[in-house]
Steps between C-alpha positions, in 0.01 A plus 500: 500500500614857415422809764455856378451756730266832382393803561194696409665786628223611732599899638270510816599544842660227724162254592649490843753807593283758285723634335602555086797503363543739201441456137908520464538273829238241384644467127875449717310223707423307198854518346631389844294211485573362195800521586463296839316229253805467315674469789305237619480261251106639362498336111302843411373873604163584344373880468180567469287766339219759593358765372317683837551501872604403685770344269832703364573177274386695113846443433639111498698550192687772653527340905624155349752670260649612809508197685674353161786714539546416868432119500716249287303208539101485612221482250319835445076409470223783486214446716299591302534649156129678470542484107071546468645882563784503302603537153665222389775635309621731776516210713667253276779761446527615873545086599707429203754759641481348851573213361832575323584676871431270672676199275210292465343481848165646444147278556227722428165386671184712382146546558211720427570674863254594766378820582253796393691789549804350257250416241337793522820709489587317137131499396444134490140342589447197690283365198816501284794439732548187409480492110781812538675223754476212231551758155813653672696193617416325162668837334767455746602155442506569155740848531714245709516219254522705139709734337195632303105533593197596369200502696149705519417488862225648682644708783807672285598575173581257239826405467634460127822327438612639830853441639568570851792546702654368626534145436440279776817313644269228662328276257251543603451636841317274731157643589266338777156605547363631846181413590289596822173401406423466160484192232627770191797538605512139612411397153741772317783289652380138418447622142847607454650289764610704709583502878244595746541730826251460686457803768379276780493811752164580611277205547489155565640236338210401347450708216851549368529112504173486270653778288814236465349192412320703250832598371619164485179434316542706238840460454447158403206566271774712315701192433797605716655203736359481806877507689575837328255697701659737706307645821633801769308583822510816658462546935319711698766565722813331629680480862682214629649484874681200668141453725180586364430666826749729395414497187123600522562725841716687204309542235199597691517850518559491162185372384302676745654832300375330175162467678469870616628536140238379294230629759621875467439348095135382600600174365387118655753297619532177359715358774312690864825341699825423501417154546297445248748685263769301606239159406324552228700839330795413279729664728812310654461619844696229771788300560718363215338128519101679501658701214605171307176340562303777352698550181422163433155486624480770179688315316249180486269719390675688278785332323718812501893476479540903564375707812567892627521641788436862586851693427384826748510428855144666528470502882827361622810657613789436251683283748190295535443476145851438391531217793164346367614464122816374630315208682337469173813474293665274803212250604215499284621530119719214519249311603257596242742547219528130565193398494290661225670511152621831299306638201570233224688793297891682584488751747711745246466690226307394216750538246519333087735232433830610414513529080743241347807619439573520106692290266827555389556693196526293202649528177223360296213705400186435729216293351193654345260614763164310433181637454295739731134365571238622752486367775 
C-alpha cells in the first residue's frame, strides 16, 4: 500500500487554540509539511483546490511547483483538480509545465468539485457541472496524448488543428478520478480505466463502498481486467498514540473545535461524538494496532492499495503531530505496506520507451520506401 498525505489547505483559525495563522504563514505551513512527508517516508503530497472560503488552495499548480523545487523524491497529486470550472487548455499547459519541473512526479486526481460559491464565481450551473466535468477531461486527455486536435466542444471554443505547449514529458500523465458521492464520475473512470479516489471523509462506510463496487462494476463492463483496477481512500482524520487513552484524550479537543465549527456553520453533525467518530468515521483515531485493524477493516470493503492522511495538523500542536506521523511511519506502515499490495502499476513517472538507437550508416543506397495507405 502507498500513503499520501494532503492538504485542502483550509485558512481558519486553530479548532482548539483559536487562533489563525496568516495567509503568508498558512501557505509556509504547507511547504513545511511536504517537506516533513518527504522526510518521513510519505509515497506522495496531494494539494487540493477551492475556489471560496474558507479555502486559500485556487492555486495547486503554483503551491506544488514549489514543493517540486524543494523535494527530490515524493509524488506531487492534486486533490482535486475542479476541471468542470476550468478551461482545459489552460490547465493542460499549466500541468504540463509542472510536470517537466517536477521530472515526472505529478498524479493529477480531478473532479467536478463541491461548492456554490466556486461555481458561481466561474458561472457554472449545477445542471451542467458534470457534462463541463466529462467534455473537459476528455479535451484534456486528448491535449495530453496528441500533437494536434480538433474538437467542437460545448463549454469553449473549438479548437482547429491546435498545438499546445508545451509537450507533455509524461506519457501520459496518470489521472485518477475523485469521487464523494456520485456514479459520473465513478463511471468516467471505468470507461477510460482509470484509477479511482474515493474521498471517504464525511460519512460512513457505507456509501463510498457502494460507490466502489459500482466502480468495479463498470470497469469490468468496459472490458478492462478485473486486477487492473486501482482504488485510493481518503480519512477523516488521523492521530495515532502508543495508548488509545492517549490517543483519544488527545484528539478530543480537537474534534470538539470541529463540532463548535460546523455549529457556528449551522451544519448537522454526522458523527455527534468522538466515539462514534472514532467507530464508524473513517478517521484513524487510537493506538498503532486499532489503527492497523481499521485500515484493513476498509480495506475488506474496499480493495484499495493507496490511502491519505491529512498533511495539516488541524488541531494538534506540531510536536504532537510530527510524533504521531512518526508512529505512523515507525509502527503502522510496515505493517500495512506488508499486508495489502501496491497499485499494480510503477510508482514513477510515466515515461515512453526509450527510441531504438539507429543503424549504422551504410554504404548502399536504402531500399525503396513502400507504399503509404490509410490506416
Amino acid at each position: 500500500m502507498k500513503f499520501l498525505a494532503i492538504t485542502l489547505i483550509v485558512h481558519a483559525p486553530d479548532p482548539v487554540t483559536g487562533v489563525q495563522k496568516s495567509t503568508h504563514g498558512r501557505f509556509h505551513e504547507v511547504i513545511d509539511n511536504a517537506l516533513l512527508a518527504e522526510e518521513l517516508g510519505f509515497d506522495g503530497f496531494g494539494v487540493g483546490e477551492r475556489h471560496e472560503r474558507p479555502f486559500i488552495s485556487s492555486a495547486p499548480p503554483v503551491v506544488l511547483s514549489h514543493i517540486a523545487a524543494l523535494a527530490s523524491r515524493i509524488r506531487l497529486f492534486t486533490a482535486v483538480t475542479t476541471l468542470s470550472l476550468l478551461d482545459p487548455v489552460r490547465a493542460y499547459e499549466d500541468y504540463a509545465t509542472l510536470d517537466h519541473l517536477s521530472e515526472g512526479r505529478l498524479d493529477l486526481v480531478i473532479g467536478k468539485g463541491n461548492g456554490t460559491a466556486q461555481r458561481e464565481l466561474f458561472q457554472v450551473t449545477p445542471e451542467d457541472q458534470w457534462d463541463r466535468n466529462a467534455e473537459s477531461y476528455e479535451l484534456f486527455r486528448r491535449i495530453w496524448r496528441q500533437d494536434k486536435v480538433t474538437a467542437a466542444p460545448r463549454f469553449r471554443p473549438a479548437l482547429t488543428e491546435a498545438e499546445v505547449w508545451p509537450r507533455p514529458y509524461q506519457q501520459p500523465v496518470r489521472v485518477w478520478h475523485g469521487s464523494a458521492t456520485s456514479r459520473e464520475s465513478v463511471d468516467l473512470a471505468a470507461r477510460y480505466g482509470d484509477p479511482l479516489f474515493s474521498a471517504n471523509v464525511t460519512n460512513p462506510i457505507e456509501p463510498y463502498a457502494e460507490l466502489i463496487r459500482y466502480y468495479r462494476q463498470q470497469w469490468a463492463h468496459y472490458g478492462h481486467p478485473p486486477d487492473q483496477a486501482v482504488v485510493a481512500a481518503g480519512t477523516a482524520g488521523y492521530y495515532a498514540a502508543r495508548t488509545s487513552q492517549e490517543a483519544t484524550a488527545t484528539y478530543r479537543p480537537v474534534f470538539e473545535g470541529y463540532l463548535a465549527f460546523q455549529k457556528k456553520l449551522g451544519v448537522e453533525p454526522v458523527f455527534a461524538t468522538l466515539d462514534d467518530f472514532v467507530e464508524r468515521s473513517s478517521a484513524l483515531i487510537g493506538s498503532p494496532q486499532q489503527v492497523i485493524e481499521k485500515v484493513h477493516r476498509y480495506h475488506d470493503q474496499f480493495g484499495h492499495s493507496v490511502l491519505h492522511l491529512h498533511a495539516d495538523a488541524g488541531g494538534l500542536t506540531d510536536a504532537q503531530h510530527r510524533a504521531s506521523l512518526e508512529l505512523f511511519q515507525s509502527d503502522i506502515a510496515p505493517v500495512v505496506r506488508r499486508d495489502i499490495p501496491d497499485p499494480p502499476f510503477p510508482w514513477a513517472p510515466v515515461l515512453a520507451e526509450p527510441e531504438p538507437k539507429p543503424e549504422p550508416v551504410s554504404a548502399s543506397p536504402p531500399p525503396s520506401p513502400p507504399a503509404l495507405t490509410d490506416r
